[in-house]
């Protein structure tokens, strides 16, 4: 978001810069990244910080180190994000997109709640819910098909939730918190693997005769506000070959 401060650590800024170059194709597979010494000089950081940036890129599967040659870009789909990770990213940067990602196929409708959605939202089956879906893509294809299920009562407060357009003014959770005055207090995340059914394959835009045999990653996130009301239930279906990755700092 324009004008928003970037509070990321220096190594993370360096890694994000090269992630974007790789994701957009400006750095093709086989290209070599600058050496640790050159990175440190270019970004005016220590060699330890430069090395940490390269290590982050290696951990994300974007590059590999070749002894005596350097750090090479490799051609591998980036991992998918969970709904919670996208929410965290949106809060930090104003956008849920990962580096090199874009979203399209934004669809919204008010529909009867399926049984599993009703259970997650703690509402009676068949109650009105807002179903918002979109597809995240990068240069390798679909990263994830993402669906947000929101209790229908919030549509009366925020009409754009039920419109088939990308939301403006914040994420769905931010808009709901602003309208109700009740911020999100906690979330519940799950991760599982699922064999592709014809319905799921259609969501991932796969031809019936090109459905992979390997299971795909399914992430769910349930968001609860400070009054204990379940505000949203999100389901992210990973594209074929996508994994899920999370990273955290470990103190010595």
PDB file of C-alpha atoms in Angstrom:
ATOM      1  CA  UNK A   1       0.000   0.000   0.000  1.00  0.00           C
ATOM      2  CA  UNK A   2       1.460   3.352  -1.027  1.00  0.00           C
ATOM      3  CA  UNK A   3       2.949   5.382   1.769  1.00  0.00           C
ATOM      4  CA  UNK A   4       2.943   2.503   4.247  1.00  0.00           C
ATOM      5  CA  UNK A   5       6.178   1.982   6.179  1.00  0.00           C
ATOM      6  CA  UNK A   6       8.062  -1.253   5.569  1.00  0.00           C
ATOM      7  CA  UNK A   7       8.949  -2.568   9.018  1.00  0.00           C
ATOM      8  CA  UNK A   8      10.480  -5.818   7.854  1.00  0.00           C
ATOM      9  CA  UNK A   9      13.990  -6.748   8.940  1.00  0.00           C
ATOM     10  CA  UNK A  10      16.732  -5.896   6.381  1.00  0.00           C
ATOM     11  CA  UNK A  11      17.300  -9.554   5.467  1.00  0.00           C
ATOM     12  CA  UNK A  12      13.565  -9.990   4.816  1.00  0.00           C
ATOM     13  CA  UNK A  13      13.506  -6.925   2.539  1.00  0.00           C
ATOM     14  CA  UNK A  14      16.415  -8.321   0.515  1.00  0.00           C
ATOM     15  CA  UNK A  15      14.757 -11.737   0.265  1.00  0.00           C
ATOM     16  CA  UNK A  16      11.431 -10.176  -0.747  1.00  0.00           C
ATOM     17  CA  UNK A  17      13.147  -8.165  -3.483  1.00  0.00           C
ATOM     18  CA  UNK A  18      14.648 -11.267  -5.080  1.00  0.00           C
ATOM     19  CA  UNK A  19      11.491 -13.291  -4.509  1.00  0.00           C
ATOM     20  CA  UNK A  20       9.619 -10.706  -6.584  1.00  0.00           C
ATOM     21  CA  UNK A  21      12.257 -10.781  -9.348  1.00  0.00           C
ATOM     22  CA  UNK A  22      12.044 -14.578  -9.474  1.00  0.00           C
ATOM     23  CA  UNK A  23       8.239 -14.666  -9.323  1.00  0.00           C
ATOM     24  CA  UNK A  24       7.843 -12.162 -12.170  1.00  0.00           C
ATOM     25  CA  UNK A  25      10.415 -13.909 -14.359  1.00  0.00           C
ATOM     26  CA  UNK A  26      12.954 -11.087 -14.311  1.00  0.00           C
ATOM     27  CA  UNK A  27      15.347 -13.630 -12.829  1.00  0.00           C
ATOM     28  CA  UNK A  28      15.036 -16.851 -14.797  1.00  0.00           C
ATOM     29  CA  UNK A  29      15.975 -20.363 -13.626  1.00  0.00           C
ATOM     30  CA  UNK A  30      19.742 -20.750 -13.865  1.00  0.00           C
ATOM     31  CA  UNK A  31      20.453 -17.092 -13.117  1.00  0.00           C
ATOM     32  CA  UNK A  32      22.968 -16.410 -10.372  1.00  0.00           C
ATOM     33  CA  UNK A  33      22.290 -14.046  -7.499  1.00  0.00           C
ATOM     34  CA  UNK A  34      24.982 -11.629  -6.282  1.00  0.00           C
ATOM     35  CA  UNK A  35      27.545 -13.025  -3.860  1.00  0.00           C
ATOM     36  CA  UNK A  36      27.144 -12.440  -0.135  1.00  0.00           C
ATOM     37  CA  UNK A  37      29.856  -9.777  -0.290  1.00  0.00           C
ATOM     38  CA  UNK A  38      28.220  -7.969  -3.221  1.00  0.00           C
ATOM     39  CA  UNK A  39      24.781  -8.170  -1.610  1.00  0.00           C
ATOM     40  CA  UNK A  40      26.146  -6.686   1.591  1.00  0.00           C
ATOM     41  CA  UNK A  41      27.748  -3.821  -0.311  1.00  0.00           C
ATOM     42  CA  UNK A  42      24.700  -3.151  -2.510  1.00  0.00           C
ATOM     43  CA  UNK A  43      22.207  -3.148   0.374  1.00  0.00           C
ATOM     44  CA  UNK A  44      24.605  -1.616   2.912  1.00  0.00           C
ATOM     45  CA  UNK A  45      24.172  -4.447   5.391  1.00  0.00           C
ATOM     46  CA  UNK A  46      26.499  -6.886   7.118  1.00  0.00           C
ATOM     47  CA  UNK A  47      27.590 -10.088   5.407  1.00  0.00           C
ATOM     48  CA  UNK A  48      25.661 -11.988   8.109  1.00  0.00           C
ATOM     49  CA  UNK A  49      22.457 -10.199   7.078  1.00  0.00           C
ATOM     50  CA  UNK A  50      23.128 -10.869   3.385  1.00  0.00           C
ATOM     51  CA  UNK A  51      23.767 -14.545   4.112  1.00  0.00           C
ATOM     52  CA  UNK A  52      20.518 -14.732   6.115  1.00  0.00           C
ATOM     53  CA  UNK A  53      18.599 -13.313   3.144  1.00  0.00           C
ATOM     54  CA  UNK A  54      20.043 -15.969   0.834  1.00  0.00           C
ATOM     55  CA  UNK A  55      19.285 -18.663   3.387  1.00  0.00           C
ATOM     56  CA  UNK A  56      15.646 -17.517   3.491  1.00  0.00           C
ATOM     57  CA  UNK A  57      15.442 -17.836  -0.299  1.00  0.00           C
ATOM     58  CA  UNK A  58      16.976 -21.317  -0.105  1.00  0.00           C
ATOM     59  CA  UNK A  59      14.525 -22.350   2.606  1.00  0.00           C
ATOM     60  CA  UNK A  60      11.661 -21.181   0.393  1.00  0.00           C
ATOM     61  CA  UNK A  61      12.878 -23.403  -2.430  1.00  0.00           C
ATOM     62  CA  UNK A  62      13.590 -20.514  -4.807  1.00  0.00           C
ATOM     63  CA  UNK A  63      17.373 -20.863  -5.069  1.00  0.00           C
ATOM     64  CA  UNK A  64      20.112 -23.347  -4.349  1.00  0.00           C
ATOM     65  CA  UNK A  65      23.754 -22.946  -3.439  1.00  0.00           C
ATOM     66  CA  UNK A  66      26.307 -24.478  -5.817  1.00  0.00           C
ATOM     67  CA  UNK A  67      29.770 -24.928  -4.306  1.00  0.00           C
ATOM     68  CA  UNK A  68      32.348 -22.806  -6.049  1.00  0.00           C
ATOM     69  CA  UNK A  69      29.777 -21.131  -8.307  1.00  0.00           C
ATOM     70  CA  UNK A  70      27.203 -19.244  -6.236  1.00  0.00           C
ATOM     71  CA  UNK A  71      23.461 -19.097  -5.599  1.00  0.00           C
ATOM     72  CA  UNK A  72      21.310 -20.213  -8.536  1.00  0.00           C
ATOM     73  CA  UNK A  73      17.636 -19.586  -9.192  1.00  0.00           C
ATOM     74  CA  UNK A  74      15.683 -22.831  -9.558  1.00  0.00           C
ATOM     75  CA  UNK A  75      12.313 -23.423 -11.175  1.00  0.00           C
ATOM     76  CA  UNK A  76       9.912 -24.584  -8.508  1.00  0.00           C
ATOM     77  CA  UNK A  77       6.389 -23.480  -7.557  1.00  0.00           C
ATOM     78  CA  UNK A  78       6.323 -21.361  -4.402  1.00  0.00           C
ATOM     79  CA  UNK A  79       4.479 -22.727  -1.355  1.00  0.00           C
ATOM     80  CA  UNK A  80       0.907 -21.673  -0.660  1.00  0.00           C
ATOM     81  CA  UNK A  81      -0.188 -19.529   2.275  1.00  0.00           C
ATOM     82  CA  UNK A  82      -2.871 -20.345   4.807  1.00  0.00           C
ATOM     83  CA  UNK A  83      -5.800 -18.007   5.353  1.00  0.00           C
ATOM     84  CA  UNK A  84      -4.210 -16.857   8.587  1.00  0.00           C
ATOM     85  CA  UNK A  85      -0.913 -16.096   6.863  1.00  0.00           C
ATOM     86  CA  UNK A  86      -2.765 -14.080   4.237  1.00  0.00           C
ATOM     87  CA  UNK A  87      -4.578 -12.201   6.987  1.00  0.00           C
ATOM     88  CA  UNK A  88      -1.275 -11.425   8.714  1.00  0.00           C
ATOM     89  CA  UNK A  89       0.204 -10.292   5.415  1.00  0.00           C
ATOM     90  CA  UNK A  90      -2.798  -8.073   4.733  1.00  0.00           C
ATOM     91  CA  UNK A  91      -2.458  -6.446   8.138  1.00  0.00           C
ATOM     92  CA  UNK A  92       1.262  -5.764   7.567  1.00  0.00           C
ATOM     93  CA  UNK A  93       1.229  -4.683   3.940  1.00  0.00           C
ATOM     94  CA  UNK A  94      -2.390  -3.921   3.003  1.00  0.00           C
ATOM     95  CA  UNK A  95      -2.504  -6.837   0.545  1.00  0.00           C
ATOM     96  CA  UNK A  96      -3.019 -10.572   0.984  1.00  0.00           C
ATOM     97  CA  UNK A  97      -0.960 -11.326  -2.125  1.00  0.00           C
ATOM     98  CA  UNK A  98       2.375 -13.055  -1.783  1.00  0.00           C
ATOM     99  CA  UNK A  99       5.372 -11.875  -3.796  1.00  0.00           C
ATOM    100  CA  UNK A 100       4.647 -12.341  -7.486  1.00  0.00           C
ATOM    101  CA  UNK A 101       1.018 -13.307  -6.837  1.00  0.00           C
ATOM    102  CA  UNK A 102      -2.176 -11.850  -8.173  1.00  0.00           C
ATOM    103  CA  UNK A 103      -5.785 -12.796  -7.585  1.00  0.00           C
ATOM    104  CA  UNK A 104      -8.666 -13.024 -10.030  1.00  0.00           C
ATOM    105  CA  UNK A 105     -12.015 -14.746 -10.531  1.00  0.00           C
ATOM    106  CA  UNK A 106     -13.492 -12.895  -7.544  1.00  0.00           C
ATOM    107  CA  UNK A 107     -16.997 -14.222  -6.967  1.00  0.00           C
ATOM    108  CA  UNK A 108     -19.488 -13.568  -4.197  1.00  0.00           C
ATOM    109  CA  UNK A 109     -23.015 -14.759  -3.465  1.00  0.00           C
ATOM    110  CA  UNK A 110     -25.430 -15.272  -0.590  1.00  0.00           C
ATOM    111  CA  UNK A 111     -26.114 -19.010  -0.340  1.00  0.00           C
ATOM    112  CA  UNK A 112     -27.496 -21.540   2.176  1.00  0.00           C
ATOM    113  CA  UNK A 113     -24.760 -22.721   4.541  1.00  0.00           C
ATOM    114  CA  UNK A 114     -23.532 -26.271   3.842  1.00  0.00           C
ATOM    115  CA  UNK A 115     -23.375 -28.498   6.896  1.00  0.00           C
ATOM    116  CA  UNK A 116     -19.602 -28.256   7.418  1.00  0.00           C
ATOM    117  CA  UNK A 117     -19.650 -24.469   7.000  1.00  0.00           C
ATOM    118  CA  UNK A 118     -22.591 -24.116   9.387  1.00  0.00           C
ATOM    119  CA  UNK A 119     -20.736 -26.154  11.980  1.00  0.00           C
ATOM    120  CA  UNK A 120     -17.595 -24.025  11.608  1.00  0.00           C
ATOM    121  CA  UNK A 121     -19.574 -20.774  11.867  1.00  0.00           C
ATOM    122  CA  UNK A 122     -21.795 -22.106  14.679  1.00  0.00           C
ATOM    123  CA  UNK A 123     -25.026 -21.334  12.804  1.00  0.00           C
ATOM    124  CA  UNK A 124     -27.953 -23.579  11.742  1.00  0.00           C
ATOM    125  CA  UNK A 125     -27.426 -25.472   8.450  1.00  0.00           C
ATOM    126  CA  UNK A 126     -29.113 -23.684   5.584  1.00  0.00           C
ATOM    127  CA  UNK A 127     -28.710 -20.239   7.138  1.00  0.00           C
ATOM    128  CA  UNK A 128     -27.716 -17.434   4.789  1.00  0.00           C
ATOM    129  CA  UNK A 129     -23.957 -17.134   4.385  1.00  0.00           C
ATOM    130  CA  UNK A 130     -21.826 -15.010   2.100  1.00  0.00           C
ATOM    131  CA  UNK A 131     -19.504 -17.132  -0.003  1.00  0.00           C
ATOM    132  CA  UNK A 132     -16.526 -15.198  -1.373  1.00  0.00           C
ATOM    133  CA  UNK A 133     -14.064 -17.021  -3.626  1.00  0.00           C
ATOM    134  CA  UNK A 134     -10.970 -16.053  -5.621  1.00  0.00           C
ATOM    135  CA  UNK A 135      -7.967 -17.677  -7.252  1.00  0.00           C
ATOM    136  CA  UNK A 136      -4.398 -16.779  -6.386  1.00  0.00           C
ATOM    137  CA  UNK A 137      -1.871 -17.237  -9.189  1.00  0.00           C
ATOM    138  CA  UNK A 138       1.796 -16.762  -9.894  1.00  0.00           C
ATOM    139  CA  UNK A 139       3.841 -17.452 -13.005  1.00  0.00           C
ATOM    140  CA  UNK A 140       3.631 -21.209 -12.354  1.00  0.00           C
ATOM    141  CA  UNK A 141      -0.167 -21.221 -12.345  1.00  0.00           C
ATOM    142  CA  UNK A 142      -2.704 -21.536  -9.549  1.00  0.00           C
ATOM    143  CA  UNK A 143      -1.268 -21.158  -6.062  1.00  0.00           C
ATOM    144  CA  UNK A 144      -4.573 -21.707  -4.292  1.00  0.00           C
ATOM    145  CA  UNK A 145      -8.315 -21.482  -4.650  1.00  0.00           C
ATOM    146  CA  UNK A 146      -9.569 -19.582  -1.626  1.00  0.00           C
ATOM    147  CA  UNK A 147     -13.114 -19.427  -0.249  1.00  0.00           C
ATOM    148  CA  UNK A 148     -14.312 -17.274   2.647  1.00  0.00           C
ATOM    149  CA  UNK A 149     -17.609 -18.113   4.332  1.00  0.00           C
ATOM    150  CA  UNK A 150     -19.145 -15.219   6.304  1.00  0.00           C
ATOM    151  CA  UNK A 151     -22.435 -15.175   8.269  1.00  0.00           C
ATOM    152  CA  UNK A 152     -25.101 -13.413   6.241  1.00  0.00           C
ATOM    153  CA  UNK A 153     -25.813 -10.828   8.944  1.00  0.00           C
ATOM    154  CA  UNK A 154     -22.567  -9.050   8.101  1.00  0.00           C
ATOM    155  CA  UNK A 155     -23.777  -8.457   4.557  1.00  0.00           C
ATOM    156  CA  UNK A 156     -26.359  -6.010   5.909  1.00  0.00           C
ATOM    157  CA  UNK A 157     -23.591  -4.004   7.564  1.00  0.00           C
ATOM    158  CA  UNK A 158     -21.132  -4.240   4.659  1.00  0.00           C
ATOM    159  CA  UNK A 159     -22.950  -4.685   1.316  1.00  0.00           C
ATOM    160  CA  UNK A 160     -19.720  -5.021  -0.698  1.00  0.00           C
ATOM    161  CA  UNK A 161     -19.059  -8.376   0.970  1.00  0.00           C
ATOM    162  CA  UNK A 162     -21.718  -9.859  -1.330  1.00  0.00           C
ATOM    163  CA  UNK A 163     -20.376  -8.184  -4.490  1.00  0.00           C
ATOM    164  CA  UNK A 164     -18.231 -10.097  -6.978  1.00  0.00           C
ATOM    165  CA  UNK A 165     -15.348  -7.657  -6.826  1.00  0.00           C
ATOM    166  CA  UNK A 166     -12.055  -7.454  -4.978  1.00  0.00           C
ATOM    167  CA  UNK A 167     -12.709  -5.757  -1.624  1.00  0.00           C
ATOM    168  CA  UNK A 168     -11.633  -2.159  -1.127  1.00  0.00           C
ATOM    169  CA  UNK A 169     -10.789  -0.508   2.163  1.00  0.00           C
ATOM    170  CA  UNK A 170      -9.353  -3.621   3.790  1.00  0.00           C
ATOM    171  CA  UNK A 171      -9.819  -7.364   4.087  1.00  0.00           C
ATOM    172  CA  UNK A 172     -13.198  -8.834   4.980  1.00  0.00           C
ATOM    173  CA  UNK A 173     -12.114  -9.236   8.595  1.00  0.00           C
ATOM    174  CA  UNK A 174     -10.874  -5.659   8.795  1.00  0.00           C
ATOM    175  CA  UNK A 175     -14.117  -4.344   7.323  1.00  0.00           C
ATOM    176  CA  UNK A 176     -16.218  -6.393   9.736  1.00  0.00           C
ATOM    177  CA  UNK A 177     -14.140  -5.268  12.733  1.00  0.00           C
ATOM    178  CA  UNK A 178     -14.534  -1.641  11.662  1.00  0.00           C
ATOM    179  CA  UNK A 179     -18.304  -2.006  11.231  1.00  0.00           C
ATOM    180  CA  UNK A 180     -18.948  -3.869  14.480  1.00  0.00           C
ATOM    181  CA  UNK A 181     -16.257  -2.434  16.727  1.00  0.00           C
ATOM    182  CA  UNK A 182     -15.222  -5.968  17.701  1.00  0.00           C
ATOM    183  CA  UNK A 183     -11.679  -6.947  16.592  1.00  0.00           C
ATOM    184  CA  UNK A 184     -10.623 -10.499  15.861  1.00  0.00           C
ATOM    185  CA  UNK A 185      -9.251 -12.016  19.063  1.00  0.00           C
ATOM    186  CA  UNK A 186      -8.155 -15.472  17.955  1.00  0.00           C
ATOM    187  CA  UNK A 187      -8.207 -17.979  15.121  1.00  0.00           C
ATOM    188  CA  UNK A 188      -8.137 -21.731  14.668  1.00  0.00           C
ATOM    189  CA  UNK A 189      -6.028 -23.211  11.855  1.00  0.00           C
ATOM    190  CA  UNK A 190      -6.043 -26.704  10.358  1.00  0.00           C
ATOM    191  CA  UNK A 191      -3.963 -28.356   7.636  1.00  0.00           C
ATOM    192  CA  UNK A 192      -4.773 -31.605   5.864  1.00  0.00           C
ATOM    193  CA  UNK A 193      -4.309 -33.448   2.591  1.00  0.00           C
ATOM    194  CA  UNK A 194      -7.198 -34.376   0.344  1.00  0.00           C
ATOM    195  CA  UNK A 195      -7.552 -36.414  -2.821  1.00  0.00           C
ATOM    196  CA  UNK A 196      -9.002 -34.383  -5.641  1.00  0.00           C
ATOM    197  CA  UNK A 197     -12.665 -34.911  -6.407  1.00  0.00           C
ATOM    198  CA  UNK A 198     -14.103 -33.721  -9.736  1.00  0.00           C
ATOM    199  CA  UNK A 199     -15.569 -30.711  -7.898  1.00  0.00           C
ATOM    200  CA  UNK A 200     -12.210 -29.715  -6.404  1.00  0.00           C
ATOM    201  CA  UNK A 201     -10.421 -30.315  -9.710  1.00  0.00           C
ATOM    202  CA  UNK A 202     -12.861 -27.922 -11.371  1.00  0.00           C
ATOM    203  CA  UNK A 203     -12.033 -25.232  -8.804  1.00  0.00           C
ATOM    204  CA  UNK A 204      -8.342 -25.661  -9.662  1.00  0.00           C
ATOM    205  CA  UNK A 205      -9.157 -25.461 -13.389  1.00  0.00           C
ATOM    206  CA  UNK A 206      -7.848 -28.965 -14.079  1.00  0.00           C
ATOM    207  CA  UNK A 207      -9.065 -30.960 -17.039  1.00  0.00           C
ATOM    208  CA  UNK A 208     -10.749 -34.256 -16.060  1.00  0.00           C
ATOM    209  CA  UNK A 209      -8.022 -36.240 -17.819  1.00  0.00           C
ATOM    210  CA  UNK A 210      -5.226 -34.212 -16.183  1.00  0.00           C
ATOM    211  CA  UNK A 211      -6.062 -34.676 -12.522  1.00  0.00           C
ATOM    212  CA  UNK A 212      -2.949 -35.461 -10.431  1.00  0.00           C
ATOM    213  CA  UNK A 213      -2.982 -38.620  -8.356  1.00  0.00           C
ATOM    214  CA  UNK A 214      -1.171 -36.980  -5.435  1.00  0.00           C
ATOM    215  CA  UNK A 215      -3.312 -35.312  -2.768  1.00  0.00           C
ATOM    216  CA  UNK A 216      -3.408 -31.534  -2.433  1.00  0.00           C
ATOM    217  CA  UNK A 217      -3.053 -29.381   0.662  1.00  0.00           C
ATOM    218  CA  UNK A 218      -6.223 -28.007   2.257  1.00  0.00           C
ATOM    219  CA  UNK A 219      -5.938 -25.233   4.851  1.00  0.00           C
ATOM    220  CA  UNK A 220      -8.801 -23.915   6.969  1.00  0.00           C
ATOM    221  CA  UNK A 221      -8.906 -20.887   9.270  1.00  0.00           C
ATOM    222  CA  UNK A 222     -11.724 -19.956  11.642  1.00  0.00           C
ATOM    223  CA  UNK A 223     -11.694 -16.367  12.950  1.00  0.00           C
ATOM    224  CA  UNK A 224     -13.410 -15.382  16.205  1.00  0.00           C
ATOM    225  CA  UNK A 225     -13.961 -11.853  17.529  1.00  0.00           C
ATOM    226  CA  UNK A 226     -13.530 -10.569  21.083  1.00  0.00           C
ATOM    227  CA  UNK A 227     -17.171 -11.333  21.882  1.00  0.00           C
ATOM    228  CA  UNK A 228     -16.754 -14.981  20.933  1.00  0.00           C
ATOM    229  CA  UNK A 229     -18.649 -14.718  17.630  1.00  0.00           C
ATOM    230  CA  UNK A 230     -17.267 -16.664  14.686  1.00  0.00           C
ATOM    231  CA  UNK A 231     -16.790 -14.057  11.965  1.00  0.00           C
ATOM    232  CA  UNK A 232     -15.342 -16.027   9.069  1.00  0.00           C
ATOM    233  CA  UNK A 233     -14.399 -19.536   7.987  1.00  0.00           C
ATOM    234  CA  UNK A 234     -11.804 -19.744   5.242  1.00  0.00           C
ATOM    235  CA  UNK A 235     -10.804 -22.720   3.090  1.00  0.00           C
ATOM    236  CA  UNK A 236      -7.683 -22.644   0.898  1.00  0.00           C
ATOM    237  CA  UNK A 237      -7.204 -25.430  -1.628  1.00  0.00           C
ATOM    238  CA  UNK A 238      -3.610 -25.675  -2.814  1.00  0.00           C
ATOM    239  CA  UNK A 239      -2.765 -25.976  -6.474  1.00  0.00           C
ATOM    240  CA  UNK A 240      -1.153 -29.238  -7.639  1.00  0.00           C
ATOM    241  CA  UNK A 241       2.449 -29.484  -6.486  1.00  0.00           C
ATOM    242  CA  UNK A 242       2.041 -26.720  -3.906  1.00  0.00           C
ATOM    243  CA  UNK A 243       3.129 -27.312  -0.352  1.00  0.00           C
ATOM    244  CA  UNK A 244       2.454 -25.291   2.766  1.00  0.00           C
ATOM    245  CA  UNK A 245       5.289 -23.602   4.590  1.00  0.00           C
ATOM    246  CA  UNK A 246       5.520 -21.567   7.770  1.00  0.00           C
ATOM    247  CA  UNK A 247       8.520 -19.820   9.265  1.00  0.00           C
ATOM    248  CA  UNK A 248       9.246 -18.348  12.679  1.00  0.00           C
ATOM    249  CA  UNK A 249      12.215 -16.914  14.484  1.00  0.00           C
ATOM    250  CA  UNK A 250      13.888 -19.104  17.116  1.00  0.00           C
ATOM    251  CA  UNK A 251      15.708 -17.374  19.931  1.00  0.00           C
ATOM    252  CA  UNK A 252      19.071 -18.791  20.907  1.00  0.00           C
TER     253      UNK A 252
END
